[in-house]
Structure formats: C-alpha cells, structure tokens
Tab-separated table of N, CA and C in Angstrom:
chain	number	residue	atom	x	y	z
A	271	UNK	N	49.148	-15.855	-1.801
A	271	UNK	CA	48.482	-14.591	-1.526
A	271	UNK	C	47.419	-14.387	-2.602
A	272	UNK	N	46.244	-13.941	-2.176
A	272	UNK	CA	45.171	-13.629	-3.114
A	272	UNK	C	45.288	-12.162	-3.507
A	273	UNK	N	45.258	-11.929	-4.828
A	273	UNK	CA	45.364	-10.559	-5.332
A	273	UNK	C	44.291	-10.315	-6.395
A	274	UNK	N	44.064	-9.035	-6.680
A	274	UNK	CA	43.157	-8.623	-7.749
A	274	UNK	C	44.020	-7.953	-8.818
A	275	UNK	N	43.884	-8.401	-10.049
A	275	UNK	CA	44.692	-7.842	-11.129
A	275	UNK	C	44.127	-6.506	-11.604
A	276	UNK	N	44.996	-5.508	-11.713
A	276	UNK	CA	44.624	-4.184	-12.219
A	276	UNK	C	44.771	-4.111	-13.730
A	277	UNK	N	45.635	-4.953	-14.265
A	277	UNK	CA	45.888	-5.024	-15.713
A	277	UNK	C	45.994	-6.481	-16.102
A	278	UNK	N	45.792	-6.755	-17.366
A	278	UNK	CA	45.940	-8.127	-17.854
A	278	UNK	C	47.404	-8.532	-17.780
A	279	UNK	N	47.636	-9.722	-17.234
A	279	UNK	CA	48.984	-10.264	-17.113
A	279	UNK	C	48.992	-11.596	-17.857
A	280	UNK	N	49.872	-11.759	-18.850
A	280	UNK	CA	49.921	-13.008	-19.606
A	280	UNK	C	50.098	-14.215	-18.701
A	281	UNK	N	49.361	-15.265	-18.995
A	281	UNK	CA	49.410	-16.541	-18.284
A	281	UNK	C	48.942	-16.441	-16.828
A	282	UNK	N	48.329	-15.302	-16.463
A	282	UNK	CA	47.852	-15.146	-15.091
A	282	UNK	C	46.371	-14.791	-15.069
A	283	UNK	N	45.962	-13.776	-15.819
A	283	UNK	CA	44.559	-13.406	-15.829
A	283	UNK	C	44.321	-12.040	-16.436
A	284	UNK	N	43.045	-11.646	-16.442
A	284	UNK	CA	42.629	-10.369	-17.035
A	284	UNK	C	42.326	-9.370	-15.927
A	285	UNK	N	42.007	-8.151	-16.324
A	285	UNK	CA	41.702	-7.082	-15.378
A	285	UNK	C	40.523	-7.499	-14.492
A	286	UNK	N	40.679	-7.335	-13.188
A	286	UNK	CA	39.608	-7.633	-12.242
A	286	UNK	C	39.566	-9.066	-11.755
A	287	UNK	N	40.389	-9.943	-12.297
A	287	UNK	CA	40.399	-11.335	-11.870
A	287	UNK	C	41.047	-11.450	-10.492
A	288	UNK	N	40.484	-12.339	-9.672
A	288	UNK	CA	41.073	-12.662	-8.373
A	288	UNK	C	41.889	-13.935	-8.573
A	289	UNK	N	43.188	-13.840	-8.307
A	289	UNK	CA	44.072	-14.981	-8.523
A	289	UNK	C	44.926	-15.216	-7.275
A	290	UNK	N	45.414	-16.445	-7.171
A	290	UNK	CA	46.313	-16.802	-6.074
A	290	UNK	C	47.721	-16.948	-6.653
A	291	UNK	N	48.667	-16.189	-6.085
A	291	UNK	CA	50.060	-16.253	-6.523
A	291	UNK	C	50.939	-16.389	-5.289
A	292	UNK	N	52.191	-16.681	-5.507
A	292	UNK	CA	53.137	-16.773	-4.396
A	292	UNK	C	53.365	-15.376	-3.812
A	293	UNK	N	53.594	-15.327	-2.521
A	293	UNK	CA	53.746	-14.052	-1.823
A	293	UNK	C	54.855	-13.188	-2.427
A	294	UNK	N	55.994	-13.786	-2.723
A	294	UNK	CA	57.126	-13.032	-3.271
A	294	UNK	C	56.807	-12.430	-4.639
A	295	UNK	N	56.108	-13.173	-5.476
A	295	UNK	CA	55.741	-12.687	-6.807
A	295	UNK	C	54.807	-11.481	-6.688
A	296	UNK	N	53.885	-11.572	-5.736
A	296	UNK	CA	52.955	-10.454	-5.523
A	296	UNK	C	53.682	-9.245	-4.936
A	297	UNK	N	54.434	-9.444	-3.851
A	297	UNK	CA	55.094	-8.324	-3.154
A	297	UNK	C	56.227	-7.686	-3.960
A	298	UNK	N	56.996	-8.509	-4.673
A	298	UNK	CA	58.192	-8.004	-5.337
A	298	UNK	C	57.989	-7.596	-6.806
A	299	UNK	N	56.932	-8.103	-7.432
A	299	UNK	CA	56.753	-7.788	-8.846
A	299	UNK	C	55.396	-7.162	-9.161
A	300	UNK	N	54.311	-7.883	-8.879
A	300	UNK	CA	52.983	-7.430	-9.322
A	300	UNK	C	52.533	-6.134	-8.642
A	301	UNK	N	52.641	-6.059	-7.331
A	301	UNK	CA	52.173	-4.875	-6.602
A	301	UNK	C	53.067	-3.659	-6.859
A	302	UNK	N	54.399	-3.763	-6.805
A	302	UNK	CA	55.225	-2.578	-7.094
A	302	UNK	C	55.061	-2.052	-8.526
A	303	UNK	N	54.797	-2.929	-9.490
A	303	UNK	CA	54.614	-2.508	-10.874
A	303	UNK	C	53.180	-2.045	-11.124
A	304	UNK	N	52.351	-2.001	-10.090
A	304	UNK	CA	50.961	-1.553	-10.157
A	304	UNK	C	50.131	-2.415	-11.111
A	305	UNK	N	50.458	-3.708	-11.135
A	305	UNK	CA	49.706	-4.652	-11.941
A	305	UNK	C	48.615	-5.335	-11.123
A	306	UNK	N	48.737	-5.267	-9.789
A	306	UNK	CA	47.792	-5.947	-8.920
A	306	UNK	C	47.690	-5.229	-7.583
A	307	UNK	N	46.662	-5.610	-6.812
A	307	UNK	CA	46.512	-5.111	-5.446
A	307	UNK	C	46.025	-6.256	-4.571
A	308	UNK	N	46.289	-6.134	-3.265
A	308	UNK	CA	45.883	-7.182	-2.344
A	308	UNK	C	44.365	-7.300	-2.323
A	309	UNK	N	43.907	-8.511	-2.068
A	309	UNK	CA	42.473	-8.769	-2.000
A	309	UNK	C	41.965	-8.343	-0.625
A	310	UNK	N	41.180	-7.289	-0.602
A	310	UNK	CA	40.498	-6.854	0.608
A	310	UNK	C	39.040	-6.634	0.250
A	311	UNK	N	38.192	-6.502	1.258
A	311	UNK	CA	36.768	-6.290	0.993
A	311	UNK	C	36.552	-4.990	0.216
A	312	UNK	N	37.267	-3.933	0.603
A	312	UNK	CA	37.128	-2.644	-0.076
A	312	UNK	C	37.593	-2.703	-1.527
A	313	UNK	N	38.745	-3.347	-1.741
A	313	UNK	CA	39.251	-3.467	-3.106
A	313	UNK	C	38.338	-4.324	-3.978
A	314	UNK	N	37.750	-5.364	-3.378
A	314	UNK	CA	36.847	-6.229	-4.128
A	314	UNK	C	35.600	-5.461	-4.569
A	315	UNK	N	35.046	-4.633	-3.666
A	315	UNK	CA	33.889	-3.813	-4.027
A	315	UNK	C	34.244	-2.837	-5.142
A	316	UNK	N	35.434	-2.239	-5.041
A	316	UNK	CA	35.868	-1.279	-6.056
A	316	UNK	C	35.972	-1.961	-7.429
A	317	UNK	N	36.509	-3.173	-7.459
A	317	UNK	CA	36.654	-3.894	-8.721
A	317	UNK	C	35.287	-4.284	-9.272
A	318	UNK	N	34.366	-4.670	-8.414
A	318	UNK	CA	33.009	-5.018	-8.871
A	318	UNK	C	32.336	-3.804	-9.495
A	319	UNK	N	32.496	-2.629	-8.877
A	319	UNK	CA	31.924	-1.411	-9.442
A	319	UNK	C	32.562	-1.091	-10.790
A	320	UNK	N	33.876	-1.272	-10.888
A	320	UNK	CA	34.571	-1.034	-12.149
A	320	UNK	C	34.045	-1.969	-13.238
A	321	UNK	N	33.847	-3.235	-12.889
A	321	UNK	CA	33.340	-4.206	-13.874
A	321	UNK	C	31.944	-3.836	-14.343
A	322	UNK	N	31.092	-3.334	-13.426
A	322	UNK	CA	29.744	-2.912	-13.816
A	322	UNK	C	29.811	-1.735	-14.781
A	323	UNK	N	30.647	-0.743	-14.456
A	323	UNK	CA	30.794	0.425	-15.336
A	323	UNK	C	31.342	0.003	-16.693
A	324	UNK	N	32.305	-0.873	-16.679
A	324	UNK	CA	32.920	-1.344	-17.922
A	324	UNK	C	31.899	-2.102	-18.774
A	325	UNK	N	31.077	-2.942	-18.153
A	325	UNK	CA	30.076	-3.680	-18.932
A	325	UNK	C	29.034	-2.729	-19.524
A	326	UNK	N	28.666	-1.673	-18.793
A	326	UNK	CA	27.744	-0.685	-19.334
A	326	UNK	C	28.371	0.065	-20.505
A	327	UNK	N	29.652	0.388	-20.380
A	327	UNK	CA	30.356	1.083	-21.468
A	327	UNK	C	30.421	0.192	-22.714
A	328	UNK	N	30.721	-1.084	-22.508
A	328	UNK	CA	30.816	-2.013	-23.623
A	328	UNK	C	29.461	-2.180	-24.309
A	329	UNK	N	28.395	-2.254	-23.516
A	329	UNK	CA	27.050	-2.373	-24.094
A	329	UNK	C	26.715	-1.140	-24.924
A	330	UNK	N	27.055	0.039	-24.432
A	330	UNK	CA	26.800	1.285	-25.159
A	330	UNK	C	27.603	1.315	-26.465
A	331	UNK	N	28.863	0.891	-26.408
A	331	UNK	CA	29.708	0.857	-27.612
A	331	UNK	C	29.164	-0.135	-28.647
A	332	UNK	N	28.670	-1.294	-28.170
A	332	UNK	CA	28.103	-2.286	-29.087
A	332	UNK	C	26.846	-1.749	-29.762
A	333	UNK	N	26.000	-1.067	-28.991
A	333	UNK	CA	24.778	-0.483	-29.547
A	333	UNK	C	25.134	0.575	-30.596
A	334	UNK	N	26.104	1.405	-30.273
A	334	UNK	CA	26.551	2.444	-31.209
A	334	UNK	C	27.110	1.816	-32.488
A	335	UNK	N	27.897	0.741	-32.348
A	335	UNK	CA	28.487	0.071	-33.513
A	335	UNK	C	27.410	-0.587	-34.371
A	336	UNK	N	26.406	-1.203	-33.739
A	336	UNK	CA	25.309	-1.813	-34.492
A	336	UNK	C	24.523	-0.762	-35.267
A	337	UNK	N	24.293	0.391	-34.646
A	337	UNK	CA	23.591	1.496	-35.320
A	337	UNK	C	24.406	1.994	-36.503
A	338	UNK	N	25.703	2.130	-36.324
A	338	UNK	CA	26.583	2.578	-37.407
A	338	UNK	C	26.612	1.551	-38.537
A	339	UNK	N	26.627	0.260	-38.218
A	339	UNK	CA	26.611	-0.786	-39.242
A	339	UNK	C	25.332	-0.700	-40.069
A	340	UNK	N	24.201	-0.424	-39.414
A	340	UNK	CA	22.942	-0.267	-40.134
A	340	UNK	C	22.981	0.955	-41.049
A	341	UNK	N	23.563	2.052	-40.569
A	341	UNK	CA	23.693	3.257	-41.389
A	341	UNK	C	24.583	2.999	-42.594
A	342	UNK	N	25.680	2.320	-42.394
A	342	UNK	CA	26.620	2.043	-43.476
A	342	UNK	C	25.964	1.170	-44.541
A	343	UNK	N	25.160	0.191	-44.109
A	343	UNK	CA	24.511	-0.713	-45.053
A	343	UNK	C	23.523	0.022	-45.960
A	344	UNK	N	22.972	1.145	-45.501
A	344	UNK	CA	21.999	1.905	-46.287
A	344	UNK	C	22.650	2.779	-47.348
A	345	UNK	N	23.935	3.047	-47.224
A	345	UNK	CA	24.598	3.992	-48.113
A	345	UNK	C	25.534	3.309	-49.111
A	346	UNK	N	25.704	3.978	-50.247
A	346	UNK	CA	26.717	3.592	-51.225
A	346	UNK	C	27.692	4.747	-51.332
A	347	UNK	N	28.943	4.444	-51.531
A	347	UNK	CA	29.958	5.479	-51.630
A	347	UNK	C	30.536	5.466	-53.043
A	348	UNK	N	30.319	6.568	-53.761
A	348	UNK	CA	30.713	6.675	-55.165
A	348	UNK	C	32.035	7.412	-55.298
A	349	UNK	N	32.875	6.900	-56.183
A	349	UNK	CA	34.141	7.532	-56.507
A	349	UNK	C	34.272	7.600	-58.023
A	350	UNK	N	34.892	8.657	-58.511
A	350	UNK	CA	35.195	8.734	-59.936
A	350	UNK	C	36.711	8.776	-60.074
A	351	UNK	N	37.187	8.064	-61.084
A	351	UNK	CA	38.634	8.012	-61.305
A	351	UNK	C	38.909	7.804	-62.787
A	352	UNK	N	40.091	8.202	-63.205
A	352	UNK	CA	40.494	7.987	-64.602
A	352	UNK	C	40.742	6.504	-64.817
A	353	UNK	N	40.201	6.015	-65.922
A	353	UNK	CA	40.331	4.590	-66.220
A	353	UNK	C	40.810	4.375	-67.643
A	354	UNK	N	41.469	3.276	-67.868
A	354	UNK	CA	41.965	2.919	-69.187
A	354	UNK	C	41.250	1.691	-69.703
A	355	UNK	N	41.893	0.979	-70.601
A	355	UNK	CA	41.319	-0.230	-71.187
A	355	UNK	C	41.125	-1.285	-70.113
A	356	UNK	N	40.095	-2.089	-70.298
A	356	UNK	CA	39.838	-3.176	-69.367
A	356	UNK	C	39.341	-2.704	-68.012
A	357	UNK	N	38.794	-1.508	-67.947
A	357	UNK	CA	38.242	-0.939	-66.713
A	357	UNK	C	39.270	-0.842	-65.582
A	358	UNK	N	40.526	-0.738	-65.930
A	358	UNK	CA	41.563	-0.591	-64.910
A	358	UNK	C	41.798	0.887	-64.639
A	359	UNK	N	41.950	1.223	-63.390
A	359	UNK	CA	42.183	2.611	-62.997
A	359	UNK	C	43.647	2.974	-63.201
A	360	UNK	N	43.875	4.258	-63.495
A	360	UNK	CA	45.263	4.732	-63.600
A	360	UNK	C	45.882	4.858	-62.213
A	361	UNK	N	45.058	5.079	-61.229
A	361	UNK	CA	45.527	5.139	-59.849
A	361	UNK	C	44.857	4.023	-59.068
A	362	UNK	N	44.456	4.327	-57.845
A	362	UNK	CA	43.727	3.345	-57.049
A	362	UNK	C	42.889	4.089	-56.004
A	363	UNK	N	41.924	3.387	-55.454
A	363	UNK	CA	41.107	3.915	-54.360
A	363	UNK	C	41.587	3.212	-53.098
A	364	UNK	N	42.013	3.984	-52.113
A	364	UNK	CA	42.595	3.428	-50.895
A	364	UNK	C	41.609	3.481	-49.737
A	365	UNK	N	41.972	2.819	-48.667
A	365	UNK	CA	41.135	2.822	-47.468
A	365	UNK	C	41.020	4.226	-46.876
A	366	UNK	N	42.045	5.049	-47.034
A	366	UNK	CA	41.998	6.420	-46.522
A	366	UNK	C	40.936	7.224	-47.263
A	367	UNK	N	40.849	7.055	-48.583
A	367	UNK	CA	39.849	7.773	-49.359
A	367	UNK	C	38.436	7.314	-48.997
A	368	UNK	N	38.266	6.031	-48.782
A	368	UNK	CA	36.952	5.499	-48.399
A	368	UNK	C	36.566	6.023	-47.023
A	369	UNK	N	37.513	6.047	-46.087
A	369	UNK	CA	37.243	6.565	-44.735
A	369	UNK	C	36.854	8.036	-44.783
A	370	UNK	N	37.524	8.828	-45.621
A	370	UNK	CA	37.171	10.251	-45.762
A	370	UNK	C	35.760	10.412	-46.310
A	371	UNK	N	35.407	9.617	-47.322
A	371	UNK	CA	34.068	9.689	-47.914
A	371	UNK	C	33.008	9.299	-46.901
A	372	UNK	N	33.295	8.289	-46.086
A	372	UNK	CA	32.346	7.860	-45.063
A	372	UNK	C	32.163	8.941	-44.009
A	373	UNK	N	33.263	9.569	-43.612
A	373	UNK	CA	33.178	10.637	-42.602
A	373	UNK	C	32.365	11.807	-43.147
A	374	UNK	N	32.550	12.145	-44.411
A	374	UNK	CA	31.813	13.267	-45.003
A	374	UNK	C	30.331	12.951	-45.133
A	375	UNK	N	29.993	11.717	-45.514
A	375	UNK	CA	28.594	11.363	-45.761
A	375	UNK	C	27.840	11.038	-44.478
A	376	UNK	N	28.490	10.342	-43.552
A	376	UNK	CA	27.804	9.889	-42.328
A	376	UNK	C	28.021	10.819	-41.145
A	377	UNK	N	29.056	11.657	-41.208
A	377	UNK	CA	29.360	12.539	-40.086
A	377	UNK	C	29.997	11.828	-38.912
A	378	UNK	N	30.536	10.651	-39.146
A	378	UNK	CA	31.182	9.859	-38.094
A	378	UNK	C	32.627	9.611	-38.518
A	379	UNK	N	33.553	9.847	-37.617
A	379	UNK	CA	34.967	9.651	-37.921
A	379	UNK	C	35.275	8.162	-37.991
A	380	UNK	N	35.818	7.731	-39.110
A	380	UNK	CA	36.175	6.335	-39.324
A	380	UNK	C	37.691	6.254	-39.488
A	381	UNK	N	38.311	5.317	-38.789
A	381	UNK	CA	39.746	5.128	-38.918
A	381	UNK	C	40.033	4.251	-40.131
A	382	UNK	N	40.962	4.662	-40.967
A	382	UNK	CA	41.253	3.906	-42.183
A	382	UNK	C	41.744	2.495	-41.881
A	383	UNK	N	42.316	2.273	-40.706
A	383	UNK	CA	42.794	0.936	-40.352
A	383	UNK	C	41.662	-0.018	-40.026
A	384	UNK	N	40.450	0.521	-39.790
A	384	UNK	CA	39.297	-0.335	-39.536
A	384	UNK	C	38.734	-0.934	-40.815
A	385	UNK	N	39.056	-0.336	-41.955
A	385	UNK	CA	38.624	-0.860	-43.247
A	385	UNK	C	39.563	-1.987	-43.659
A	386	UNK	N	38.992	-3.121	-44.034
A	386	UNK	CA	39.794	-4.298	-44.375
A	386	UNK	C	39.899	-4.399	-45.898
A	387	UNK	N	41.009	-3.946	-46.431
A	387	UNK	CA	41.300	-4.043	-47.864
A	387	UNK	C	42.560	-4.886	-48.023
A	388	UNK	N	42.471	-5.994	-48.761
A	388	UNK	CA	43.672	-6.787	-48.995
A	388	UNK	C	44.654	-5.998	-49.860
A	389	UNK	N	44.095	-5.226	-50.784
A	389	UNK	CA	44.887	-4.370	-51.665
A	389	UNK	C	43.996	-3.219	-52.110
A	390	UNK	N	44.586	-2.179	-52.618
A	390	UNK	CA	43.822	-1.021	-53.081
A	390	UNK	C	42.909	-1.427	-54.233
A	391	UNK	N	41.793	-0.707	-54.381
A	391	UNK	CA	40.849	-0.998	-55.461
A	391	UNK	C	41.389	-0.375	-56.740
A	392	UNK	N	41.554	-1.199	-57.781
A	392	UNK	CA	42.160	-0.724	-59.019
A	392	UNK	C	41.309	-0.986	-60.252
A	393	UNK	N	40.025	-1.329	-60.066
A	393	UNK	CA	39.137	-1.567	-61.207
A	393	UNK	C	37.828	-0.841	-61.006
A	394	UNK	N	37.159	-0.559	-62.134
A	394	UNK	CA	35.842	0.055	-62.087
A	394	UNK	C	34.828	-0.968	-61.603
A	395	UNK	N	33.691	-0.491	-61.104
A	395	UNK	CA	32.625	-1.393	-60.713
A	395	UNK	C	32.270	-1.257	-59.250
A	396	UNK	N	31.504	-2.230	-58.783
A	396	UNK	CA	31.043	-2.247	-57.402
A	396	UNK	C	31.931	-3.181	-56.581
A	397	UNK	N	32.360	-2.685	-55.441
A	397	UNK	CA	33.227	-3.470	-54.553
A	397	UNK	C	32.625	-3.406	-53.148
A	398	UNK	N	32.742	-4.506	-52.410
A	398	UNK	CA	32.320	-4.518	-51.010
A	398	UNK	C	33.573	-4.597	-50.143
A	399	UNK	N	33.634	-3.684	-49.182
A	399	UNK	CA	34.792	-3.587	-48.294
A	399	UNK	C	34.309	-3.866	-46.872
A	400	UNK	N	35.004	-4.747	-46.174
A	400	UNK	CA	34.651	-5.059	-44.784
A	400	UNK	C	35.181	-3.964	-43.874
A	401	UNK	N	34.433	-3.706	-42.807
A	401	UNK	CA	34.871	-2.717	-41.817
A	401	UNK	C	34.690	-3.312	-40.420
A	402	UNK	N	35.711	-3.165	-39.589
A	402	UNK	CA	35.647	-3.599	-38.193
A	402	UNK	C	35.158	-2.412	-37.369
A	403	UNK	N	33.984	-2.566	-36.756
A	403	UNK	CA	33.402	-1.458	-36.010
A	403	UNK	C	33.707	-1.542	-34.513
A	404	UNK	N	33.510	-2.719	-33.916
A	404	UNK	CA	33.784	-2.892	-32.484
A	404	UNK	C	33.844	-4.381	-32.194
A	405	UNK	N	34.947	-4.820	-31.666
A	405	UNK	CA	35.154	-6.237	-31.317
A	405	UNK	C	34.665	-7.158	-32.444
A	406	UNK	N	33.571	-7.904	-32.219
A	406	UNK	CA	33.091	-8.837	-33.250
A	406	UNK	C	32.096	-8.202	-34.210
A	407	UNK	N	31.767	-6.936	-34.031
A	407	UNK	CA	30.776	-6.283	-34.893
A	407	UNK	C	31.467	-5.763	-36.145
A	408	UNK	N	30.991	-6.261	-37.269
A	408	UNK	CA	31.599	-5.904	-38.555
A	408	UNK	C	30.495	-5.375	-39.471
A	409	UNK	N	30.893	-4.703	-40.522
A	409	UNK	CA	29.948	-4.197	-41.500
A	409	UNK	C	30.520	-4.310	-42.894
A	410	UNK	N	29.660	-4.050	-43.892
A	410	UNK	CA	30.080	-4.052	-45.279
A	410	UNK	C	29.831	-2.673	-45.878
A	411	UNK	N	30.834	-2.143	-46.535
A	411	UNK	CA	30.742	-0.840	-47.184
A	411	UNK	C	30.662	-1.093	-48.676
A	412	UNK	N	29.626	-0.543	-49.310
A	412	UNK	CA	29.467	-0.702	-50.757
A	412	UNK	C	30.140	0.479	-51.441
A	413	UNK	N	31.173	0.193	-52.216
A	413	UNK	CA	31.960	1.225	-52.905
A	413	UNK	C	31.759	1.048	-54.413
A	414	UNK	N	31.355	2.131	-55.076
A	414	UNK	CA	31.124	2.086	-56.519
A	414	UNK	C	32.146	3.011	-57.189
A	415	UNK	N	32.923	2.445	-58.081
A	415	UNK	CA	33.945	3.208	-58.801
A	415	UNK	C	33.444	3.433	-60.228
A	416	UNK	N	33.394	4.692	-60.643
A	416	UNK	CA	32.937	5.052	-61.980
A	416	UNK	C	34.055	5.773	-62.714
A	417	UNK	N	34.039	5.678	-64.042
A	417	UNK	CA	35.056	6.337	-64.849
A	417	UNK	C	34.746	7.827	-64.966
A	418	UNK	N	35.787	8.646	-64.965
A	418	UNK	CA	35.617	10.078	-65.183
A	418	UNK	C	35.157	10.307	-66.610
A	419	UNK	N	34.459	11.399	-66.838
A	419	UNK	CA	34.015	11.750	-68.185
A	419	UNK	C	35.220	11.865	-69.103
A	420	UNK	N	35.178	11.152	-70.236
A	420	UNK	CA	36.224	11.285	-71.239
A	420	UNK	C	37.484	10.495	-70.963
A	421	UNK	N	37.603	9.828	-69.827
A	421	UNK	CA	38.853	9.127	-69.547
A	421	UNK	C	38.996	7.892	-70.427
A	422	UNK	N	37.900	7.195	-70.721
A	422	UNK	CA	37.973	6.006	-71.575
A	422	UNK	C	38.255	6.414	-73.017
A	423	UNK	N	37.644	7.520	-73.469
A	423	UNK	CA	37.852	7.979	-74.841
A	423	UNK	C	39.304	8.392	-75.050
A	424	UNK	N	39.881	9.027	-74.078
A	424	UNK	CA	41.274	9.455	-74.196
A	424	UNK	C	42.180	8.248	-74.321
A	425	UNK	N	41.829	7.153	-73.667
A	425	UNK	CA	42.648	5.959	-73.737
A	425	UNK	C	42.482	5.252	-75.072
A	426	UNK	N	41.296	5.394	-75.716
A	426	UNK	CA	41.040	4.697	-76.969
A	426	UNK	C	41.536	5.450	-78.194
A	427	UNK	N	41.704	6.768	-78.116
A	427	UNK	CA	42.153	7.553	-79.257
A	427	UNK	C	43.639	7.270	-79.511
A	428	UNK	N	43.973	6.786	-80.727
A	428	UNK	CA	45.387	6.499	-80.987
A	428	UNK	C	46.209	7.782	-81.135
A	429	UNK	N	47.426	7.697	-80.766
A	429	UNK	CA	48.321	8.858	-80.867
A	429	UNK	C	48.714	9.065	-82.325
A	430	UNK	N	48.845	10.305	-82.740
A	430	UNK	CA	49.171	10.606	-84.132
A	430	UNK	C	50.640	10.758	-84.346
C-alpha cells in the first residue's frame, strides 16, 4: 500500500514522504496512530502545499538567523566580576548570564541552551562563545570579562 507519512518514522521516512509498506502495517499501525494517510490525489496535493509552506518558513528562519548572526558579530558583551590572583574569577560567567546580556542588548530572546560552553568562564579576558542559531547556522559571541574595581587589590593586601 502506498502511504504519505504525516510524521517522521524511523527506518521508514520523513514527513511528506510517499512510501510503500505492507497493507497490515499501514492499516493496523501507521494510520490508526495518525502517522500516515493513504495516498490519494487530494492528500498528495495537501502534502505538496504543506511542503511549500514549510520550505518558505525554513527560508524565513534562515534569513532571520543570518541577520541575527551578523548583529551578534558586531557586538561585544562586557561583564565585570570579582577576580583574584592569576586573573581567576571568584565565581563564573554562565551561559544564562550571557543569554540575558544578549537579550538586553539586542532585544532578541536567546535560549541559554543555544550557547555552546564546554564549561563556565572562570578567567578574565576575551572569550569567544559559539551559538547555535538555526540548524547549520552558527555564530560567535565575543565576551569580555573585566575585574571589578578594587577586587585585585583586595586579593593582594595581606591579612593582618
């Protein structure tokens, strides 16, 4: 039986694919679970329209992500933190803090899980953080960590 998949099915196909399966598999599993529908002229037209809309949506999302990547590349995000000897921070700068700073500066909501940090930033200086914007579109966020006023002096003054 020829069917059109409504959802991706492992080892069978993706949404909108026309596949040939055994009649029992289609009638007893795929169609009742709303994973597929029979191949008819009307259903085929409906799927083609869906694919066109989906491709337009994907193109718009890619354009938006490319624009955002260009905006991100133009900006630097500054943080101040208490630091001790060897330019090590007493705390750390996390992906959540970077996402908040980006949202405040760019006006675009960024999910902290899109920022790729192997570990939290724990040193002063300039750091580049990768960000996943959309599918294969990635960007680099320039993060600059500076010491708070007087934090280094406090660390250098010996206790009496």
